[in-house]
Structure formats: C-alpha cells, structure tokens
Tab-separated table of C-alpha atoms and ligand atoms in Angstrom:
chain	number	residue	atom	x	y	z
F	1	MET	CA	101.587	150.133	164.357
F	2	VAL	CA	104.407	148.779	166.003
F	3	VAL	CA	108.146	147.995	165.244
F	4	VAL	CA	109.658	145.226	168.157
F	5	MET	CA	113.216	144.884	167.728
F	6	SER	CA	115.551	142.295	168.533
F	7	PRO	CA	117.474	141.996	171.785
F	8	ASP	CA	120.591	142.214	169.632
F	9	ALA	CA	119.649	144.915	167.350
F	10	THR	CA	122.076	148.339	167.512
F	11	ALA	CA	121.396	151.802	167.564
F	12	GLU	CA	122.135	152.118	163.527
F	13	ASP	CA	118.803	149.382	163.101
F	14	VAL	CA	117.165	152.105	165.250
F	15	ALA	CA	117.880	154.489	163.918
F	16	ARG	CA	116.934	152.806	160.459
F	17	VAL	CA	113.148	151.926	160.874
F	18	VAL	CA	113.402	155.706	162.619
F	19	ALA	CA	114.892	157.408	159.599
F	20	ARG	CA	112.710	155.302	157.101
F	21	VAL	CA	109.209	156.197	158.949
F	22	GLU	CA	110.260	160.120	158.777
F	23	GLY	CA	110.623	159.365	155.233
F	24	VAL	CA	107.153	158.438	154.969
F	25	GLY	CA	105.788	161.449	156.815
F	26	GLY	CA	105.845	159.531	160.310
F	27	GLU	CA	106.708	159.926	163.273
F	28	ALA	CA	108.744	157.151	165.358
F	29	ASN	CA	108.609	156.624	169.222
F	30	VAL	CA	111.417	154.945	170.158
F	31	SER	CA	111.919	153.292	173.623
F	32	LYS	CA	114.890	151.767	175.299
F	33	GLY	CA	113.905	148.670	177.758
F	34	VAL	CA	116.158	146.835	179.419
F	35	VAL	CA	116.528	143.760	176.948
F	36	ARG	CA	114.440	145.561	173.633
F	37	THR	CA	113.518	148.529	172.274
F	38	ILE	CA	110.123	148.836	170.647
F	39	ILE	CA	109.401	151.766	168.344
F	40	GLY	CA	105.535	153.357	168.079
F	41	LEU	CA	104.881	154.336	165.101
F	42	VAL	CA	102.263	157.588	163.948
F	43	GLY	CA	100.661	158.254	161.137
F	44	ASP	CA	99.254	156.894	157.355
F	45	ILE	CA	99.484	152.849	158.630
F	46	ASP	CA	98.951	152.419	154.509
F	47	SER	CA	102.637	154.233	153.700
F	48	PHE	CA	104.384	151.880	156.882
F	49	HIS	CA	102.757	148.534	155.276
F	50	HIS	CA	104.994	150.054	152.075
F	51	LEU	CA	107.845	150.245	153.673
F	52	ASN	CA	108.357	145.902	154.818
F	53	LEU	CA	109.603	147.201	157.826
F	54	ARG	CA	110.492	143.276	158.689
F	55	THR	CA	112.653	143.194	156.118
F	56	LEU	CA	115.207	145.536	157.689
F	57	PRO	CA	118.008	144.426	160.727
F	58	GLY	CA	116.746	144.188	163.448
F	59	VAL	CA	113.622	144.325	163.238
F	60	ALA	CA	112.256	141.022	164.733
F	61	ASP	CA	108.366	141.616	164.411
F	62	VAL	CA	105.984	144.515	163.399
F	63	HIS	CA	102.388	144.939	164.857
F	64	ARG	CA	99.556	146.504	164.025
F	65	ILE	CA	97.451	147.655	166.595
F	66	SER	CA	94.568	149.602	164.919
F	67	ASP	CA	92.044	147.855	162.361
F	68	PRO	CA	92.208	146.935	159.000
F	69	TYR	CA	88.884	147.609	158.257
F	70	LYS	CA	87.890	151.142	158.284
F	71	LEU	CA	84.712	151.074	157.244
F	72	VAL	CA	82.875	148.853	159.123
F	73	SER	CA	84.676	149.272	162.341
F	74	ARG	CA	83.662	150.983	165.210
F	75	GLN	CA	86.218	153.124	165.975
F	76	HIS	CA	84.990	155.577	163.762
F	77	HIS	CA	80.815	154.643	164.029
F	78	PRO	CA	80.413	153.906	167.676
F	79	ASP	CA	76.647	153.076	166.972
F	80	ARG	CA	75.308	150.045	165.680
F	81	SER	CA	73.635	150.051	162.696
F	82	THR	CA	70.504	149.023	161.580
F	83	VAL	CA	69.328	147.956	158.315
F	84	TRP	CA	66.375	147.937	156.687
F	85	VAL	CA	65.051	144.934	154.541
F	86	GLY	CA	61.871	145.777	151.826
F	87	ARG	CA	60.199	148.532	150.100
F	88	PRO	CA	59.252	151.912	151.744
F	89	GLY	CA	56.317	151.552	154.586
F	90	ARG	CA	57.422	148.182	154.015
F	91	GLN	CA	60.803	147.655	155.565
F	92	VAL	CA	61.486	145.166	158.656
F	93	PRO	CA	64.392	146.707	160.120
F	94	ILE	CA	68.012	144.685	161.683
F	95	GLY	CA	69.737	145.821	164.420
F	96	PRO	CA	70.704	146.488	168.218
F	97	GLU	CA	67.067	147.118	169.276
F	98	THR	CA	64.781	144.329	167.860
F	99	VAL	CA	65.551	140.297	167.319
F	100	THR	CA	64.703	139.941	163.111
F	101	PHE	CA	63.097	135.900	162.368
F	102	ILE	CA	63.703	135.293	158.781
F	103	ALA	CA	62.570	131.820	157.213
F	104	GLY	CA	62.296	129.465	154.400
F	105	PRO	CA	62.890	126.983	152.327
F	106	CYS	CA	66.833	126.573	151.745
F	107	ALA	CA	65.778	126.407	147.777
F	108	VAL	CA	62.977	127.366	145.564
F	109	GLU	CA	62.010	123.675	144.201
F	110	SER	CA	57.971	125.217	142.982
F	111	ALA	CA	55.415	128.027	143.371
F	112	GLN	CA	53.345	125.729	145.696
F	113	GLN	CA	56.362	124.633	147.888
F	114	THR	CA	57.595	127.939	148.332
F	115	LEU	CA	54.796	129.400	149.059
F	116	GLU	CA	53.868	126.729	151.850
F	117	ALA	CA	57.176	127.919	153.415
F	118	ALA	CA	56.290	131.180	153.191
F	119	GLN	CA	53.334	130.999	154.862
F	120	MET	CA	54.790	128.672	157.817
F	121	ALA	CA	56.955	130.969	158.066
F	122	ARG	CA	54.869	133.885	158.546
F	123	SER	CA	52.604	131.886	161.283
F	124	ALA	CA	55.359	131.537	163.141
F	125	GLY	CA	55.926	135.095	163.827
F	126	ALA	CA	59.025	134.964	160.489
F	127	THR	CA	58.951	138.908	159.342
F	128	ILE	CA	61.550	138.239	156.153
F	129	LEU	CA	61.414	135.306	153.608
F	130	ARG	CA	64.752	133.239	152.414
F	131	GLY	CA	64.881	131.011	149.725
F	132	GLY	CA	66.699	130.056	147.285
F	133	ALA	CA	67.058	130.417	143.820
F	134	PHE	CA	71.100	129.936	142.498
F	135	LYS	CA	72.234	127.154	144.873
F	136	PRO	CA	75.851	127.162	145.550
F	137	ARG	CA	75.899	123.473	146.235
F	138	THR	CA	78.986	121.297	146.294
F	139	SER	CA	77.822	118.790	143.941
F	140	PRO	CA	77.808	120.146	140.216
F	141	TYR	CA	75.350	116.831	140.560
F	142	ALA	CA	72.658	118.050	143.139
F	143	PHE	CA	69.824	120.642	142.070
F	144	GLN	CA	71.284	124.091	141.264
F	145	GLY	CA	68.372	125.296	142.010
F	146	LEU	CA	65.677	127.033	139.303
F	147	GLY	CA	67.247	130.437	138.690
F	148	VAL	CA	65.293	133.485	137.550
F	149	GLN	CA	62.107	131.149	137.490
F	150	GLY	CA	62.668	131.115	141.248
F	151	LEU	CA	63.287	134.682	141.388
F	152	GLU	CA	59.850	135.247	140.100
F	153	ILE	CA	57.610	132.344	142.372
F	154	LEU	CA	60.186	134.660	145.185
F	155	ALA	CA	58.578	138.008	144.144
F	156	ASP	CA	55.177	136.221	143.189
F	157	VAL	CA	55.386	134.867	147.142
F	158	ARG	CA	56.049	138.330	148.132
F	159	GLU	CA	53.377	139.420	146.639
F	160	ALA	CA	50.862	137.390	148.572
F	161	THR	CA	52.102	137.124	151.970
F	162	GLY	CA	53.682	140.756	151.993
F	163	LEU	CA	56.930	139.023	153.547
F	164	PRO	CA	60.273	141.065	152.183
F	165	ILE	CA	62.527	137.872	150.403
F	166	VAL	CA	66.225	137.278	150.706
F	167	THR	CA	68.229	135.713	148.516
F	168	GLU	CA	71.626	133.991	147.718
F	169	VAL	CA	73.080	135.487	144.147
F	170	VAL	CA	76.774	132.903	143.627
F	171	ASP	CA	77.931	134.910	140.391
F	172	ALA	CA	78.730	138.908	139.656
F	173	ARG	CA	77.125	137.888	136.079
F	174	ASP	CA	73.785	137.261	138.042
F	175	VAL	CA	73.779	140.642	140.569
F	176	ALA	CA	71.738	142.393	138.584
F	177	VAL	CA	68.527	139.989	137.813
F	178	VAL	CA	69.024	139.321	141.815
F	179	ALA	CA	68.809	142.453	142.677
F	180	GLU	CA	65.540	143.334	140.048
F	181	TYR	CA	63.293	140.529	142.681
F	182	ALA	CA	65.041	141.001	145.711
F	183	ASP	CA	64.807	142.554	148.591
F	184	MET	CA	67.905	141.548	149.733
F	185	LEU	CA	71.502	139.783	148.531
F	186	GLN	CA	72.984	136.822	150.240
F	187	ILE	CA	76.709	135.674	149.405
F	188	GLY	CA	76.942	132.992	151.275
F	189	THR	CA	79.935	130.595	152.597
F	190	ARG	CA	82.179	129.554	150.262
F	191	ASN	CA	81.395	133.005	148.235
F	192	MET	CA	82.666	134.950	150.979
F	193	ALA	CA	86.083	135.957	149.239
F	194	ASN	CA	84.601	136.010	145.960
F	195	PHE	CA	86.223	139.726	145.877
F	196	GLY	CA	84.611	140.553	143.057
F	197	LEU	CA	81.240	139.444	143.750
F	198	LEU	CA	81.532	141.551	146.954
F	199	GLN	CA	82.518	144.521	144.513
F	200	ALA	CA	79.305	144.135	142.380
F	201	ALA	CA	76.832	143.282	145.641
F	202	GLY	CA	78.541	147.074	146.464
F	203	GLU	CA	77.125	148.193	143.973
F	204	ALA	CA	73.357	146.674	143.264
F	205	GLY	CA	71.802	148.896	145.855
F	206	LYS	CA	70.318	146.586	147.974
F	207	PRO	CA	71.194	145.351	151.594
F	208	VAL	CA	73.399	142.144	151.185
F	209	LEU	CA	73.220	139.457	153.840
F	210	LEU	CA	76.990	138.535	154.117
F	211	LYS	CA	77.598	135.251	155.399
F	212	ARG	CA	80.647	133.875	157.510
F	213	GLY	CA	83.431	131.825	155.272
F	214	MET	CA	83.437	128.534	156.942
F	215	THR	CA	86.998	128.519	156.914
F	216	ALA	CA	87.455	132.531	157.238
F	217	THR	CA	88.850	134.645	160.687
F	218	ILE	CA	86.180	136.768	162.172
F	219	GLU	CA	88.637	139.184	160.370
F	220	GLU	CA	88.378	138.387	157.201
F	221	TRP	CA	85.093	137.717	157.477
F	222	LEU	CA	85.115	142.013	158.365
F	223	MET	CA	87.256	142.696	155.662
F	224	ALA	CA	85.246	140.824	152.755
F	225	ALA	CA	82.073	143.523	154.507
F	226	GLU	CA	84.814	146.188	153.778
F	227	TYR	CA	84.786	145.236	150.350
F	228	ILE	CA	81.155	146.041	149.726
F	229	VAL	CA	80.909	149.153	151.999
F	230	GLN	CA	83.366	150.256	150.016
F	231	ARG	CA	81.671	150.216	147.159
F	232	GLY	CA	79.391	152.774	148.744
F	233	ASN	CA	76.727	150.022	149.855
F	234	LEU	CA	76.474	150.342	154.040
F	235	ASP	CA	73.499	148.065	154.324
F	236	VAL	CA	75.606	144.741	155.145
F	237	VAL	CA	74.279	142.338	157.650
F	238	LEU	CA	76.790	139.926	158.630
F	239	CYS	CA	75.583	135.778	159.324
F	240	GLU	CA	76.664	133.179	161.539
F	241	ARG	CA	76.890	130.149	160.085
F	242	GLY	CA	78.991	128.042	161.477
F	243	ILE	CA	82.477	127.145	160.788
F	244	ARG	CA	84.202	124.090	160.245
F	245	THR	CA	86.592	122.591	162.651
F	246	PHE	CA	87.612	118.602	163.488
F	247	GLU	CA	83.678	118.215	164.938
F	248	PRO	CA	81.906	115.813	163.235
F	249	SER	CA	78.234	115.605	164.796
F	250	THR	CA	77.387	118.331	163.717
F	251	ARG	CA	77.843	119.943	159.947
F	252	ASN	CA	79.596	122.517	161.442
F	253	THR	CA	80.757	124.257	164.847
F	254	LEU	CA	78.473	127.368	165.298
F	255	ASP	CA	81.017	130.039	166.503
F	256	ILE	CA	78.569	131.267	168.529
F	257	SER	CA	81.051	133.614	169.975
F	258	ALA	CA	81.550	135.229	167.175
F	259	VAL	CA	78.274	136.978	168.246
F	260	PRO	CA	79.719	139.346	170.864
F	261	VAL	CA	82.760	139.813	169.323
F	262	VAL	CA	81.564	140.912	166.440
F	263	GLN	CA	78.796	143.715	168.054
F	264	ALA	CA	82.203	144.769	170.170
F	265	THR	CA	84.353	146.016	166.621
F	266	SER	CA	81.924	146.398	163.756
F	267	HIS	CA	78.482	148.289	163.930
F	268	LEU	CA	77.392	146.086	160.646
F	269	PRO	CA	74.439	143.642	162.190
F	270	VAL	CA	75.035	140.053	163.168
F	271	ILE	CA	72.608	137.626	162.841
F	272	VAL	CA	72.841	133.886	163.376
F	273	ASP	CA	71.652	130.680	161.287
F	274	PRO	CA	71.899	127.387	163.449
F	275	SER	CA	70.352	125.455	160.933
F	276	HIS	CA	73.189	125.492	158.246
F	277	ALA	CA	75.084	125.889	160.849
F	278	ALA	CA	73.614	122.553	162.975
F	279	GLY	CA	72.877	120.472	159.825
F	280	ARG	CA	69.904	118.359	162.364
F	281	LYS	CA	66.015	120.027	163.000
F	282	ASP	CA	66.631	118.818	166.546
F	283	LEU	CA	69.182	121.839	167.383
F	284	VAL	CA	67.868	124.090	165.669
F	285	VAL	CA	65.859	125.912	168.902
F	286	PRO	CA	68.757	125.698	171.195
F	287	LEU	CA	71.108	127.326	168.790
F	288	SER	CA	68.353	130.029	167.983
F	289	ARG	CA	67.681	130.348	171.783
F	290	ALA	CA	71.197	130.710	172.088
F	291	ALA	CA	71.864	133.009	169.569
F	292	ILE	CA	68.536	135.624	171.001
F	293	ALA	CA	70.496	135.210	174.449
F	294	VAL	CA	74.016	136.041	173.400
F	295	GLY	CA	72.381	139.225	171.341
F	296	ALA	CA	72.455	138.276	168.138
F	297	ASP	CA	70.151	141.083	165.685
F	298	GLY	CA	68.105	138.098	164.370
F	299	VAL	CA	67.931	133.963	163.262
F	300	ILE	CA	67.843	132.585	160.052
F	301	VAL	CA	65.970	129.822	159.693
F	302	ASP	CA	65.283	126.672	156.910
F	303	VAL	CA	61.486	125.282	156.914
F	304	HIS	CA	59.802	122.964	154.812
F	305	PRO	CA	56.632	122.150	154.246
F	306	GLN	CA	57.724	118.377	153.363
F	307	PRO	CA	61.388	118.387	154.709
F	308	GLU	CA	61.461	114.234	153.545
F	309	VAL	CA	61.217	115.036	149.875
F	310	ALA	CA	62.962	118.496	149.859
F	311	LEU	CA	65.605	119.053	147.504
F	312	CYS	CA	68.196	120.713	149.263
F	313	ASP	CA	69.227	120.386	153.547
F	314	GLY	CA	65.899	119.084	154.288
F	315	PRO	CA	67.249	116.974	157.975
F	316	GLN	CA	67.440	120.220	159.255
F	317	ALA	CA	64.355	122.455	157.340
F	318	LEU	CA	61.797	122.713	160.958
F	319	GLU	CA	57.860	122.002	160.162
F	320	GLY	CA	54.850	121.368	162.921
F	321	ALA	CA	55.893	121.382	166.528
F	322	ASP	CA	59.558	122.011	166.180
F	323	LEU	CA	58.784	125.397	164.142
F	324	ARG	CA	55.932	126.041	166.458
F	325	GLU	CA	58.651	126.076	169.427
F	326	LEU	CA	60.704	128.147	167.597
F	327	ALA	CA	58.486	130.739	167.167
F	328	GLN	CA	57.167	130.846	171.231
F	329	ALA	CA	61.046	131.168	171.710
F	330	VAL	CA	61.618	133.672	168.928
F	331	ARG	CA	58.716	135.787	170.485
F	332	ARG	CA	59.470	135.499	174.199
F	333	PHE	CA	63.466	135.275	174.078
F	334	PRO	CA	63.704	138.812	172.695
F	335	ALA	CA	62.637	140.645	176.043
F	336	LEU	CA	65.262	138.841	178.029
F	337	VAL	CA	67.727	140.896	176.550
F	338	GLY	CA	65.455	144.454	176.416
F	339	ARG	CA	64.514	143.595	172.827
F	340	THR	CA	61.837	143.280	171.053
F	341	ALA	CA	60.576	141.410	167.996
F	342	ALA	CA	60.728	142.905	164.616
F	343	GLN	CA	57.423	142.985	162.996
F	344	ALA	CA	55.530	141.615	159.735
F	345	PRO	CA	55.247	144.703	157.928
F	346	VAL	CA	51.159	145.617	157.423
F	347	VAL	CA	50.135	144.016	154.229
V	401	LIG	C1	71.803	128.986	152.438
V	401	LIG	O1	71.631	129.465	153.408
V	401	LIG	O2	71.312	128.359	151.967
V	401	LIG	C2	73.604	128.372	152.020
V	401	LIG	C3	73.734	127.947	151.200
V	401	LIG	O3	74.004	129.117	152.972
V	401	LIG	P1	75.707	128.825	153.564
V	401	LIG	O4	75.861	129.337	152.603
V	401	LIG	O5	75.787	129.788	154.831
V	401	LIG	O6	75.966	127.047	153.364
V	402	LIG	MN1	71.237	125.453	152.820
C-alpha cells in the first residue's frame, strides 16, 4: 500500500502516519520528493485498512498495490488451473491446454426438446451440456423454468448422451437440490453479487461456472469468485458474457479483452458466452472465433431444435447451418492457438 501526502503536509502529518502504521506492526518507508512525500507500507494490508489513513490530516490518497483477492490470484498460484467437470471416468477439462465447447438450450422446456438439443450439441462437438431448469428472468411473467422436473430431464439426457451438465442455481435454498443433479453449478450475471448464494455454492462440492455481472468490473467479478473459493471450492470457472454499455445493437457488449486481463491476474479458467453477449445468432460464430483466438478456455453457446418456438432466448439459439459453422470453428481454431478441443467423455 502507498500513502501519498498532499503538497502542504507537515512533518508532523508524516510522523503521525508512520506512527499509526508502526502501531499495528507495519513498516513505513518514507520517500521525500520535491513537492510531495509518499510512504510505502509493508505488512498486513487488512490491519492498514482499519487505520482509515485517508482521514488523517495531510493524506491526499491511499493506493493498494497487491490484489484484493488472494485465493484466485496468480500472485500465489502462478500456474493456470484446470477444472474437471463430470463424474470420475467421464470428466471433461476446462483449462489452459484445451478449448471446451459447451452447448445446449437456454432453458429446459421438455424432455424431447432437451434431448434433441443435447444431440445437436454433441454432434457439433460439444462436450458439456448446458440448460436452465431454474431461470433468472428479468420479468416475473416470463417462463421461470421447470425447476426440479427440469433437473430430472437433464439427468436423463446425461444418461442418454454421456454429456456432463451445467445448470443454473438462482437461490441459495436450491443449491443442495441442484448440486444433487448437476455436474457443475452456474451462477448467472444477475446473481454474481449474491454473496449468500456464492458461499452456498462454495460449499456444494461441485464445480461452479461464475458469469460476470453485467455491470461488474473485473475486480468485482474476481472478488465474487473469491467468495466461492474461500468456502473451500477451488473449482471455479469464470464466464465473460457481455457487459451493459451504451451500444444498443447487441444485447450486451462482449468484453473480449476481459479474457487475457483475467488470465494475467487469476489462475482460474475463463470461458466466453457469445450467445448472451450478442443476443443475435448471426454474431455467435464470429464471436466464438474471437474468443478462441484471444485465448478463452472454452465457449458456451445456446442451441435449440426449433428456435422459433423457444420459451427463452430463441433469437440467439443456433441450429442447422449456423451450428455446423460453429462446429467447424471449434474444431479448427484451437490448434491455431496451440490447444486441442476438449474431448467428449466416452459412454
Ligand atoms: C443463461 O446462461 O441461461 C443466462 C441466464 O445467462 P446470463 O446469466 O449470462 O444472462
Ligand atoms: Mn438465456
């Protein structure tokens, strides 16, 4: 931490800061410039926070140098992590060596629709199935998902296709039941800062896919991941799904630079959701290519056997020729960045 004194700070002001810092066992290194004095602090950052140094006379600013998140930071864990999803013997990796393709319907609507979507996903090369049983809808009048019945459908489709499933949990009270069925819990953009839910997910014993809040900074997103990891669950995968900006031509703005920014600062894998970022099926293939090229550890995409009658997010769901084009990109692009496409579990 660095304390910047104002140009008119007195020698007493500087001495007061030094005394406070030393009073909690810290070290204060004073550097006098021509105009300003700065004080470098060494020691326990949390105890420095409690000193409220900004409130002292002569203090202009206080800057934090180290990351506020510890467990997800690369500072103490330089190697990037791989998270394994699925039952032992059928696990799919998400990490730095591979590109993992996750696909499925936005929402589980029926057994037939989910099975068809899973078969489409699998034939396109997807190795994990997505599908929402509990849907976090902006409108309380919109389809809210089939709940536990949807989880049962997902479990049956996993049996039929061998694909592990990732599905969203929207309420801390549902974590146990979702974890009973799912191979990976998804926490969506609207719940990224629901700290009780993050903590409950951290105790559920399943990997977690943590989407970025649509108005969250990267630091806030990593702090949300820290809540999960702090509960003993290191298996967290981050998902960039677009942020809200002033641009109305896409549903959100895909922050593609978030991928290398996160990878430089955190060891957690990071994947991209071009479907929820763009909200338009014509942009899903180009944005998926961009995601793989920028170094994402995977992509998660909406597919639907009949997008025109989808109960949720039909305009962004792929099928037919669009899905074949995506399949080709996901097969070919990983090699261009020195990776392989993650393989489907053998059934
Ligand atoms: C979803 O993936 O179904 C979803 C609701 O995504 P997001 O939380 O990114 O809007
Ligand atoms: Mn959706």
